[in-house]
């Protein structure tokens, strides 16, 4: 099936700057972009099965949300209220709430409930032009429950018109049955990975390296187990304190380090040397009322690619709008609108190890969004506004 899309304002992001083609056309062959250029440059003898006039509308690559915790039971509005009364995120976690309370609700939920709630969240993200979505486990914390959550994530990718990458985050928190035995829990996580990998449930392995979670030494063991299976790693690093996690992750050729408010100059250098993407998560920064900003200028100076994601989760970022994250990346972290859009397209894809998407160029996946906007800087400008009009995933228009 060959389709022609013509008369669009195409923001390709394929070079430096926005790379806009006015009155642009794309020839889509099956799931891929075959040709992109000016309408006037289309081959004269072109034969296509279908043709769409975009009416001058703005088109960008489909959005990539490269960090979500979409599969979980329950919600934590009670903890939001506790924090409003003065408790901190760390206090609540140390008292057995936080991630552990979501683990209890997730274990108690049926597969169907987990799927239905996660699919509804995925649809909310997709409505704003998301065509690729990463989904982490990390609220099961037992082999059977981590596997269940990863199967739900895979099912979302099968049943919804969105491409899903899965990440095993079994090293997210210590489950109650391992209280006081964190090293034994890490042994267990390392032992689960081969089975999860054999079932093809894992595209990458993540961990939470933090004083309320796992130490760098424990994180290293999880990474060694992942790399032994050939799985790429990523890390929740330097969110609440500097654990030197980014340098550890970069030493394992991590695809990304995520959060990074407390990232040191040493961490920046290590990430630059390894080509690791910095995934900034303004939703969690905002919702936890953090004040320490990630070192954006140091990342730019070192040439570390910056991605932006929703970090959707019930504890620190219960939001379902990637466009709001673009706005917050600009207002809170002072990214430019172009950096923000690159963060949710080409650099988000890179954080997932996906080189086949994130720009509009021949050979890339035909994933794109059509917007009721004049200029791409508006994607980071409006908030609480839904300007996405059409979405194409792997060449097929989403209905
Ligand atoms: N950092 C986060 O922001 C999420 N996980 C993590 O390691 C929060 C998870 C939660 O509070 O449920
Ligand atoms: Fe997270």
PDB file of N, CA, C and O in Angstrom, residues 110-178:
ATOM      1  N   UNK A 110      -6.790  -7.682  39.015  1.00  0.00           N
ATOM      2  CA  UNK A 110      -6.810  -8.750  38.000  1.00  0.00           C
ATOM      3  C   UNK A 110      -6.051  -8.279  36.755  1.00  0.00           C
ATOM      4  O   UNK A 110      -5.850  -7.076  36.543  1.00  0.00           O
ATOM      5  N   UNK A 111      -5.686  -9.231  35.898  1.00  0.00           N
ATOM      6  CA  UNK A 111      -5.024  -8.883  34.633  1.00  0.00           C
ATOM      7  C   UNK A 111      -5.911  -7.935  33.830  1.00  0.00           C
ATOM      8  O   UNK A 111      -5.416  -6.985  33.212  1.00  0.00           O
ATOM      9  N   UNK A 112      -7.211  -8.217  33.814  1.00  0.00           N
ATOM     10  CA  UNK A 112      -8.133  -7.394  33.016  1.00  0.00           C
ATOM     11  C   UNK A 112      -8.178  -5.964  33.535  1.00  0.00           C
ATOM     12  O   UNK A 112      -8.172  -5.007  32.765  1.00  0.00           O
ATOM     13  N   UNK A 113      -8.232  -5.830  34.874  1.00  0.00           N
ATOM     14  CA  UNK A 113      -8.268  -4.479  35.458  1.00  0.00           C
ATOM     15  C   UNK A 113      -6.974  -3.729  35.146  1.00  0.00           C
ATOM     16  O   UNK A 113      -7.000  -2.545  34.803  1.00  0.00           O
ATOM     17  N   UNK A 114      -5.857  -4.440  35.260  1.00  0.00           N
ATOM     18  CA  UNK A 114      -4.578  -3.781  34.942  1.00  0.00           C
ATOM     19  C   UNK A 114      -4.548  -3.347  33.486  1.00  0.00           C
ATOM     20  O   UNK A 114      -4.133  -2.233  33.164  1.00  0.00           O
ATOM     21  N   UNK A 115      -5.032  -4.223  32.605  1.00  0.00           N
ATOM     22  CA  UNK A 115      -5.019  -3.877  31.182  1.00  0.00           C
ATOM     23  C   UNK A 115      -5.957  -2.691  30.914  1.00  0.00           C
ATOM     24  O   UNK A 115      -5.575  -1.729  30.242  1.00  0.00           O
ATOM     25  N   UNK A 116      -7.176  -2.775  31.431  1.00  0.00           N
ATOM     26  CA  UNK A 116      -8.159  -1.721  31.120  1.00  0.00           C
ATOM     27  C   UNK A 116      -7.678  -0.356  31.617  1.00  0.00           C
ATOM     28  O   UNK A 116      -7.813   0.653  30.924  1.00  0.00           O
ATOM     29  N   UNK A 117      -7.114  -0.319  32.822  1.00  0.00           N
ATOM     30  CA  UNK A 117      -6.688   0.983  33.354  1.00  0.00           C
ATOM     31  C   UNK A 117      -5.462   1.499  32.587  1.00  0.00           C
ATOM     32  O   UNK A 117      -5.380   2.681  32.251  1.00  0.00           O
ATOM     33  N   UNK A 118      -4.533   0.603  32.272  1.00  0.00           N
ATOM     34  CA  UNK A 118      -3.341   1.045  31.529  1.00  0.00           C
ATOM     35  C   UNK A 118      -3.709   1.447  30.102  1.00  0.00           C
ATOM     36  O   UNK A 118      -3.160   2.418  29.563  1.00  0.00           O
ATOM     37  N   UNK A 119      -4.647   0.723  29.487  1.00  0.00           N
ATOM     38  CA  UNK A 119      -5.046   1.060  28.110  1.00  0.00           C
ATOM     39  C   UNK A 119      -5.721   2.428  28.082  1.00  0.00           C
ATOM     40  O   UNK A 119      -5.497   3.216  27.155  1.00  0.00           O
ATOM     41  N   UNK A 120      -6.522   2.737  29.094  1.00  0.00           N
ATOM     42  CA  UNK A 120      -7.172   4.054  29.141  1.00  0.00           C
ATOM     43  C   UNK A 120      -6.111   5.149  29.255  1.00  0.00           C
ATOM     44  O   UNK A 120      -6.211   6.202  28.609  1.00  0.00           O
ATOM     45  N   UNK A 121      -5.083   4.911  30.033  1.00  0.00           N
ATOM     46  CA  UNK A 121      -4.001   5.902  30.167  1.00  0.00           C
ATOM     47  C   UNK A 121      -3.240   6.033  28.847  1.00  0.00           C
ATOM     48  O   UNK A 121      -2.893   7.139  28.419  1.00  0.00           O
ATOM     49  N   UNK A 122      -2.969   4.897  28.225  1.00  0.00           N
ATOM     50  CA  UNK A 122      -2.254   4.940  26.940  1.00  0.00           C
ATOM     51  C   UNK A 122      -3.067   5.746  25.929  1.00  0.00           C
ATOM     52  O   UNK A 122      -2.504   6.562  25.185  1.00  0.00           O
ATOM     53  N   UNK A 123      -4.385   5.555  25.906  1.00  0.00           N
ATOM     54  CA  UNK A 123      -5.223   6.287  24.936  1.00  0.00           C
ATOM     55  C   UNK A 123      -5.159   7.788  25.187  1.00  0.00           C
ATOM     56  O   UNK A 123      -5.176   8.579  24.235  1.00  0.00           O
ATOM     57  N   UNK A 124      -5.080   8.175  26.454  1.00  0.00           N
ATOM     58  CA  UNK A 124      -4.992   9.615  26.757  1.00  0.00           C
ATOM     59  C   UNK A 124      -3.687  10.180  26.186  1.00  0.00           C
ATOM     60  O   UNK A 124      -3.680  11.253  25.574  1.00  0.00           O
ATOM     61  N   UNK A 125      -2.584   9.478  26.354  1.00  0.00           N
ATOM     62  CA  UNK A 125      -1.307   9.944  25.796  1.00  0.00           C
ATOM     63  C   UNK A 125      -1.354   9.945  24.270  1.00  0.00           C
ATOM     64  O   UNK A 125      -0.894  10.879  23.610  1.00  0.00           O
ATOM     65  N   UNK A 126      -1.947   8.893  23.705  1.00  0.00           N
ATOM     66  CA  UNK A 126      -2.019   8.757  22.245  1.00  0.00           C
ATOM     67  C   UNK A 126      -2.840   9.882  21.610  1.00  0.00           C
ATOM     68  O   UNK A 126      -2.547  10.318  20.495  1.00  0.00           O
ATOM     69  N   UNK A 127      -3.858  10.349  22.324  1.00  0.00           N
ATOM     70  CA  UNK A 127      -4.724  11.405  21.771  1.00  0.00           C
ATOM     71  C   UNK A 127      -3.929  12.678  21.488  1.00  0.00           C
ATOM     72  O   UNK A 127      -4.335  13.502  20.676  1.00  0.00           O
ATOM     73  N   UNK A 128      -2.804  12.842  22.153  1.00  0.00           N
ATOM     74  CA  UNK A 128      -1.953  14.015  21.913  1.00  0.00           C
ATOM     75  C   UNK A 128      -0.804  13.708  20.950  1.00  0.00           C
ATOM     76  O   UNK A 128       0.198  14.423  20.948  1.00  0.00           O
ATOM     77  N   UNK A 129      -0.924  12.660  20.171  1.00  0.00           N
ATOM     78  CA  UNK A 129       0.065  12.426  19.125  1.00  0.00           C
ATOM     79  C   UNK A 129       1.167  11.455  19.488  1.00  0.00           C
ATOM     80  O   UNK A 129       2.143  11.314  18.740  1.00  0.00           O
ATOM     81  N   UNK A 130       1.050  10.764  20.616  1.00  0.00           N
ATOM     82  CA  UNK A 130       2.082   9.781  20.986  1.00  0.00           C
ATOM     83  C   UNK A 130       1.920   8.535  20.112  1.00  0.00           C
ATOM     84  O   UNK A 130       0.836   7.950  20.046  1.00  0.00           O
ATOM     85  N   UNK A 131       3.020   8.154  19.455  1.00  0.00           N
ATOM     86  CA  UNK A 131       2.994   6.959  18.611  1.00  0.00           C
ATOM     87  C   UNK A 131       3.937   5.870  19.137  1.00  0.00           C
ATOM     88  O   UNK A 131       3.854   4.732  18.698  1.00  0.00           O
ATOM     89  N   UNK A 132       4.839   6.241  20.054  1.00  0.00           N
ATOM     90  CA  UNK A 132       5.719   5.260  20.700  1.00  0.00           C
ATOM     91  C   UNK A 132       5.715   5.532  22.196  1.00  0.00           C
ATOM     92  O   UNK A 132       5.840   6.682  22.635  1.00  0.00           O
ATOM     93  N   UNK A 133       5.593   4.451  22.952  1.00  0.00           N
ATOM     94  CA  UNK A 133       5.385   4.559  24.389  1.00  0.00           C
ATOM     95  C   UNK A 133       6.271   3.533  25.080  1.00  0.00           C
ATOM     96  O   UNK A 133       6.258   2.361  24.713  1.00  0.00           O
ATOM     97  N   UNK A 134       7.052   3.977  26.049  1.00  0.00           N
ATOM     98  CA  UNK A 134       7.776   3.023  26.886  1.00  0.00           C
ATOM     99  C   UNK A 134       6.916   2.748  28.112  1.00  0.00           C
ATOM    100  O   UNK A 134       6.273   3.662  28.644  1.00  0.00           O
ATOM    101  N   UNK A 135       6.877   1.493  28.540  1.00  0.00           N
ATOM    102  CA  UNK A 135       6.112   1.125  29.739  1.00  0.00           C
ATOM    103  C   UNK A 135       7.012   0.282  30.636  1.00  0.00           C
ATOM    104  O   UNK A 135       7.543  -0.754  30.204  1.00  0.00           O
ATOM    105  N   UNK A 136       7.163   0.715  31.881  1.00  0.00           N
ATOM    106  CA  UNK A 136       7.990  -0.018  32.834  1.00  0.00           C
ATOM    107  C   UNK A 136       7.130  -0.898  33.727  1.00  0.00           C
ATOM    108  O   UNK A 136       6.009  -0.523  34.064  1.00  0.00           O
ATOM    109  N   UNK A 137       7.704  -2.014  34.155  1.00  0.00           N
ATOM    110  CA  UNK A 137       7.113  -2.742  35.277  1.00  0.00           C
ATOM    111  C   UNK A 137       7.632  -2.037  36.537  1.00  0.00           C
ATOM    112  O   UNK A 137       8.111  -0.916  36.471  1.00  0.00           O
ATOM    113  N   UNK A 138       7.521  -2.674  37.688  1.00  0.00           N
ATOM    114  CA  UNK A 138       8.095  -2.083  38.890  1.00  0.00           C
ATOM    115  C   UNK A 138       7.092  -1.913  40.015  1.00  0.00           C
ATOM    116  O   UNK A 138       7.435  -1.374  41.079  1.00  0.00           O
ATOM    117  N   UNK A 139       5.856  -2.363  39.778  1.00  0.00           N
ATOM    118  CA  UNK A 139       4.863  -2.367  40.863  1.00  0.00           C
ATOM    119  C   UNK A 139       4.389  -3.791  41.161  1.00  0.00           C
ATOM    120  O   UNK A 139       3.389  -3.983  41.829  1.00  0.00           O
ATOM    121  N   UNK A 140       5.129  -4.785  40.625  1.00  0.00           N
ATOM    122  CA  UNK A 140       4.824  -6.184  40.928  1.00  0.00           C
ATOM    123  C   UNK A 140       5.803  -6.683  41.995  1.00  0.00           C
ATOM    124  O   UNK A 140       5.409  -7.217  43.023  1.00  0.00           O
ATOM    125  N   UNK A 141       7.097  -6.483  41.695  1.00  0.00           N
ATOM    126  CA  UNK A 141       8.184  -6.813  42.629  1.00  0.00           C
ATOM    127  C   UNK A 141       8.174  -8.261  43.116  1.00  0.00           C
ATOM    128  O   UNK A 141       8.666  -8.567  44.202  1.00  0.00           O
ATOM    129  N   UNK A 142       7.578  -9.134  42.311  1.00  0.00           N
ATOM    130  CA  UNK A 142       7.694 -10.582  42.491  1.00  0.00           C
ATOM    131  C   UNK A 142       7.662 -11.112  41.059  1.00  0.00           C
ATOM    132  O   UNK A 142       7.043 -10.477  40.196  1.00  0.00           O
ATOM    133  N   UNK A 143       8.330 -12.229  40.796  1.00  0.00           N
ATOM    134  CA  UNK A 143       8.447 -12.682  39.409  1.00  0.00           C
ATOM    135  C   UNK A 143       7.096 -12.744  38.713  1.00  0.00           C
ATOM    136  O   UNK A 143       6.906 -12.194  37.628  1.00  0.00           O
ATOM    137  N   UNK A 144       6.133 -13.380  39.377  1.00  0.00           N
ATOM    138  CA  UNK A 144       4.821 -13.577  38.756  1.00  0.00           C
ATOM    139  C   UNK A 144       4.151 -12.234  38.454  1.00  0.00           C
ATOM    140  O   UNK A 144       3.545 -12.050  37.390  1.00  0.00           O
ATOM    141  N   UNK A 145       4.294 -11.280  39.367  1.00  0.00           N
ATOM    142  CA  UNK A 145       3.597 -10.003  39.179  1.00  0.00           C
ATOM    143  C   UNK A 145       4.352  -9.072  38.224  1.00  0.00           C
ATOM    144  O   UNK A 145       3.726  -8.313  37.479  1.00  0.00           O
ATOM    145  N   UNK A 146       5.668  -9.126  38.241  1.00  0.00           N
ATOM    146  CA  UNK A 146       6.420  -8.351  37.244  1.00  0.00           C
ATOM    147  C   UNK A 146       6.086  -8.878  35.841  1.00  0.00           C
ATOM    148  O   UNK A 146       5.873  -8.103  34.904  1.00  0.00           O
ATOM    149  N   UNK A 147       6.022 -10.204  35.711  1.00  0.00           N
ATOM    150  CA  UNK A 147       5.693 -10.804  34.404  1.00  0.00           C
ATOM    151  C   UNK A 147       4.289 -10.391  33.969  1.00  0.00           C
ATOM    152  O   UNK A 147       4.064 -10.031  32.805  1.00  0.00           O
ATOM    153  N   UNK A 148       3.352 -10.396  34.889  1.00  0.00           N
ATOM    154  CA  UNK A 148       1.971  -9.996  34.567  1.00  0.00           C
ATOM    155  C   UNK A 148       1.940  -8.557  34.034  1.00  0.00           C
ATOM    156  O   UNK A 148       1.278  -8.263  33.035  1.00  0.00           O
ATOM    157  N   UNK A 149       2.647  -7.663  34.712  1.00  0.00           N
ATOM    158  CA  UNK A 149       2.637  -6.252  34.307  1.00  0.00           C
ATOM    159  C   UNK A 149       3.298  -6.078  32.935  1.00  0.00           C
ATOM    160  O   UNK A 149       2.830  -5.293  32.102  1.00  0.00           O
ATOM    161  N   UNK A 150       4.387  -6.814  32.692  1.00  0.00           N
ATOM    162  CA  UNK A 150       5.055  -6.711  31.393  1.00  0.00           C
ATOM    163  C   UNK A 150       4.186  -7.300  30.281  1.00  0.00           C
ATOM    164  O   UNK A 150       4.162  -6.789  29.155  1.00  0.00           O
ATOM    165  N   UNK A 151       3.423  -8.352  30.608  1.00  0.00           N
ATOM    166  CA  UNK A 151       2.502  -8.914  29.595  1.00  0.00           C
ATOM    167  C   UNK A 151       1.405  -7.917  29.260  1.00  0.00           C
ATOM    168  O   UNK A 151       1.000  -7.788  28.101  1.00  0.00           O
ATOM    169  N   UNK A 152       0.928  -7.214  30.270  1.00  0.00           N
ATOM    170  CA  UNK A 152      -0.079  -6.168  30.011  1.00  0.00           C
ATOM    171  C   UNK A 152       0.513  -5.097  29.085  1.00  0.00           C
ATOM    172  O   UNK A 152      -0.129  -4.654  28.129  1.00  0.00           O
ATOM    173  N   UNK A 153       1.765  -4.713  29.353  1.00  0.00           N
ATOM    174  CA  UNK A 153       2.419  -3.704  28.501  1.00  0.00           C
ATOM    175  C   UNK A 153       2.520  -4.207  27.059  1.00  0.00           C
ATOM    176  O   UNK A 153       2.202  -3.482  26.106  1.00  0.00           O
ATOM    177  N   UNK A 154       2.936  -5.455  26.883  1.00  0.00           N
ATOM    178  CA  UNK A 154       3.021  -6.027  25.534  1.00  0.00           C
ATOM    179  C   UNK A 154       1.636  -6.058  24.874  1.00  0.00           C
ATOM    180  O   UNK A 154       1.499  -5.765  23.686  1.00  0.00           O
ATOM    181  N   UNK A 155       0.608  -6.386  25.650  1.00  0.00           N
ATOM    182  CA  UNK A 155      -0.750  -6.467  25.096  1.00  0.00           C
ATOM    183  C   UNK A 155      -1.213  -5.084  24.614  1.00  0.00           C
ATOM    184  O   UNK A 155      -1.915  -4.985  23.600  1.00  0.00           O
ATOM    185  N   UNK A 156      -0.799  -4.032  25.322  1.00  0.00           N
ATOM    186  CA  UNK A 156      -1.147  -2.678  24.866  1.00  0.00           C
ATOM    187  C   UNK A 156      -0.553  -2.435  23.479  1.00  0.00           C
ATOM    188  O   UNK A 156      -1.230  -1.930  22.580  1.00  0.00           O
ATOM    189  N   UNK A 157       0.683  -2.853  23.294  1.00  0.00           N
ATOM    190  CA  UNK A 157       1.323  -2.682  21.991  1.00  0.00           C
ATOM    191  C   UNK A 157       0.666  -3.510  20.893  1.00  0.00           C
ATOM    192  O   UNK A 157       0.685  -3.125  19.724  1.00  0.00           O
ATOM    193  N   UNK A 158       0.091  -4.651  21.265  1.00  0.00           N
ATOM    194  CA  UNK A 158      -0.595  -5.496  20.272  1.00  0.00           C
ATOM    195  C   UNK A 158      -1.983  -4.973  19.941  1.00  0.00           C
ATOM    196  O   UNK A 158      -2.419  -5.012  18.807  1.00  0.00           O
ATOM    197  N   UNK A 159      -2.717  -4.513  20.948  1.00  0.00           N
ATOM    198  CA  UNK A 159      -4.137  -4.213  20.747  1.00  0.00           C
ATOM    199  C   UNK A 159      -4.442  -2.746  20.472  1.00  0.00           C
ATOM    200  O   UNK A 159      -5.528  -2.426  20.005  1.00  0.00           O
ATOM    201  N   UNK A 160      -3.490  -1.861  20.771  1.00  0.00           N
ATOM    202  CA  UNK A 160      -3.722  -0.436  20.507  1.00  0.00           C
ATOM    203  C   UNK A 160      -2.765   0.026  19.407  1.00  0.00           C
ATOM    204  O   UNK A 160      -1.655  -0.507  19.290  1.00  0.00           O
ATOM    205  N   UNK A 161      -3.175   1.028  18.616  1.00  0.00           N
ATOM    206  CA  UNK A 161      -2.289   1.505  17.550  1.00  0.00           C
ATOM    207  C   UNK A 161      -1.183   2.407  18.092  1.00  0.00           C
ATOM    208  O   UNK A 161      -1.163   3.631  17.897  1.00  0.00           O
ATOM    209  N   UNK A 162      -0.252   1.801  18.810  1.00  0.00           N
ATOM    210  CA  UNK A 162       0.893   2.494  19.382  1.00  0.00           C
ATOM    211  C   UNK A 162       2.015   1.468  19.506  1.00  0.00           C
ATOM    212  O   UNK A 162       1.751   0.290  19.725  1.00  0.00           O
ATOM    213  N   UNK A 163       3.248   1.914  19.316  1.00  0.00           N
ATOM    214  CA  UNK A 163       4.391   1.020  19.447  1.00  0.00           C
ATOM    215  C   UNK A 163       4.855   1.075  20.904  1.00  0.00           C
ATOM    216  O   UNK A 163       5.081   2.157  21.438  1.00  0.00           O
ATOM    217  N   UNK A 164       4.978  -0.076  21.544  1.00  0.00           N
ATOM    218  CA  UNK A 164       5.336  -0.125  22.968  1.00  0.00           C
ATOM    219  C   UNK A 164       6.717  -0.740  23.148  1.00  0.00           C
ATOM    220  O   UNK A 164       7.004  -1.794  22.582  1.00  0.00           O
ATOM    221  N   UNK A 165       7.562  -0.081  23.926  1.00  0.00           N
ATOM    222  CA  UNK A 165       8.823  -0.662  24.390  1.00  0.00           C
ATOM    223  C   UNK A 165       8.669  -0.975  25.869  1.00  0.00           C
ATOM    224  O   UNK A 165       8.186  -0.128  26.624  1.00  0.00           O
ATOM    225  N   UNK A 166       9.080  -2.155  26.284  1.00  0.00           N
ATOM    226  CA  UNK A 166       8.917  -2.539  27.687  1.00  0.00           C
ATOM    227  C   UNK A 166      10.252  -2.437  28.429  1.00  0.00           C
ATOM    228  O   UNK A 166      11.316  -2.717  27.871  1.00  0.00           O
ATOM    229  N   UNK A 167      10.168  -2.059  29.688  1.00  0.00           N
ATOM    230  CA  UNK A 167      11.354  -1.981  30.539  1.00  0.00           C
ATOM    231  C   UNK A 167      11.057  -2.693  31.850  1.00  0.00           C
ATOM    232  O   UNK A 167      10.036  -2.434  32.485  1.00  0.00           O
ATOM    233  N   UNK A 168      11.973  -3.588  32.248  1.00  0.00           N
ATOM    234  CA  UNK A 168      11.816  -4.277  33.526  1.00  0.00           C
ATOM    235  C   UNK A 168      12.455  -3.427  34.622  1.00  0.00           C
ATOM    236  O   UNK A 168      13.662  -3.200  34.628  1.00  0.00           O
ATOM    237  N   UNK A 169      11.615  -2.962  35.534  1.00  0.00           N
ATOM    238  CA  UNK A 169      12.077  -2.148  36.674  1.00  0.00           C
ATOM    239  C   UNK A 169      11.787  -2.901  37.976  1.00  0.00           C
ATOM    240  O   UNK A 169      11.233  -2.355  38.926  1.00  0.00           O
ATOM    241  N   UNK A 170      12.160  -4.187  38.007  1.00  0.00           N
ATOM    242  CA  UNK A 170      11.937  -4.966  39.235  1.00  0.00           C
ATOM    243  C   UNK A 170      12.726  -4.361  40.399  1.00  0.00           C
ATOM    244  O   UNK A 170      12.302  -4.456  41.549  1.00  0.00           O
ATOM    245  N   UNK A 171      13.861  -3.719  40.112  1.00  0.00           N
ATOM    246  CA  UNK A 171      14.648  -3.066  41.172  1.00  0.00           C
ATOM    247  C   UNK A 171      14.140  -1.629  41.371  1.00  0.00           C
ATOM    248  O   UNK A 171      14.886  -0.656  41.215  1.00  0.00           O
ATOM    249  N   UNK A 172      12.880  -1.521  41.717  1.00  0.00           N
ATOM    250  CA  UNK A 172      12.233  -0.212  41.911  1.00  0.00           C
ATOM    251  C   UNK A 172      12.138   0.105  43.404  1.00  0.00           C
ATOM    252  O   UNK A 172      12.378   1.217  43.831  1.00  0.00           O
ATOM    253  N   UNK A 173      11.752  -0.887  44.199  1.00  0.00           N
ATOM    254  CA  UNK A 173      11.642  -0.727  45.654  1.00  0.00           C
ATOM    255  C   UNK A 173      11.763  -2.106  46.270  1.00  0.00           C
ATOM    256  O   UNK A 173      11.641  -3.122  45.575  1.00  0.00           O
ATOM    257  N   UNK A 174      11.997  -2.127  47.563  1.00  0.00           N
ATOM    258  CA  UNK A 174      12.115  -3.419  48.254  1.00  0.00           C
ATOM    259  C   UNK A 174      10.722  -3.896  48.641  1.00  0.00           C
ATOM    260  O   UNK A 174      10.004  -3.196  49.364  1.00  0.00           O
ATOM    261  N   UNK A 175      10.293  -5.089  48.161  1.00  0.00           N
ATOM    262  CA  UNK A 175       8.961  -5.568  48.534  1.00  0.00           C
ATOM    263  C   UNK A 175       8.950  -6.024  49.994  1.00  0.00           C
ATOM    264  O   UNK A 175       9.996  -6.394  50.534  1.00  0.00           O
ATOM    265  N   UNK A 176       7.785  -6.003  50.637  1.00  0.00           N
ATOM    266  CA  UNK A 176       7.712  -6.281  52.081  1.00  0.00           C
ATOM    267  C   UNK A 176       8.280  -7.639  52.471  1.00  0.00           C
ATOM    268  O   UNK A 176       8.900  -7.774  53.522  1.00  0.00           O
ATOM    269  N   UNK A 177       8.134  -8.633  51.596  1.00  0.00           N
ATOM    270  CA  UNK A 177       8.623  -9.979  51.959  1.00  0.00           C
ATOM    271  C   UNK A 177      10.153 -10.052  51.997  1.00  0.00           C
ATOM    272  O   UNK A 177      10.708 -11.036  52.481  1.00  0.00           O
ATOM    273  N   UNK A 178      10.836  -9.019  51.519  1.00  0.00           N
ATOM    274  CA  UNK A 178      12.298  -8.966  51.592  1.00  0.00           C
ATOM    275  C   UNK A 178      12.776  -7.894  52.573  1.00  0.00           C
ATOM    276  O   UNK A 178      13.932  -7.486  52.535  1.00  0.00           O
TER     277      UNK A 178
END
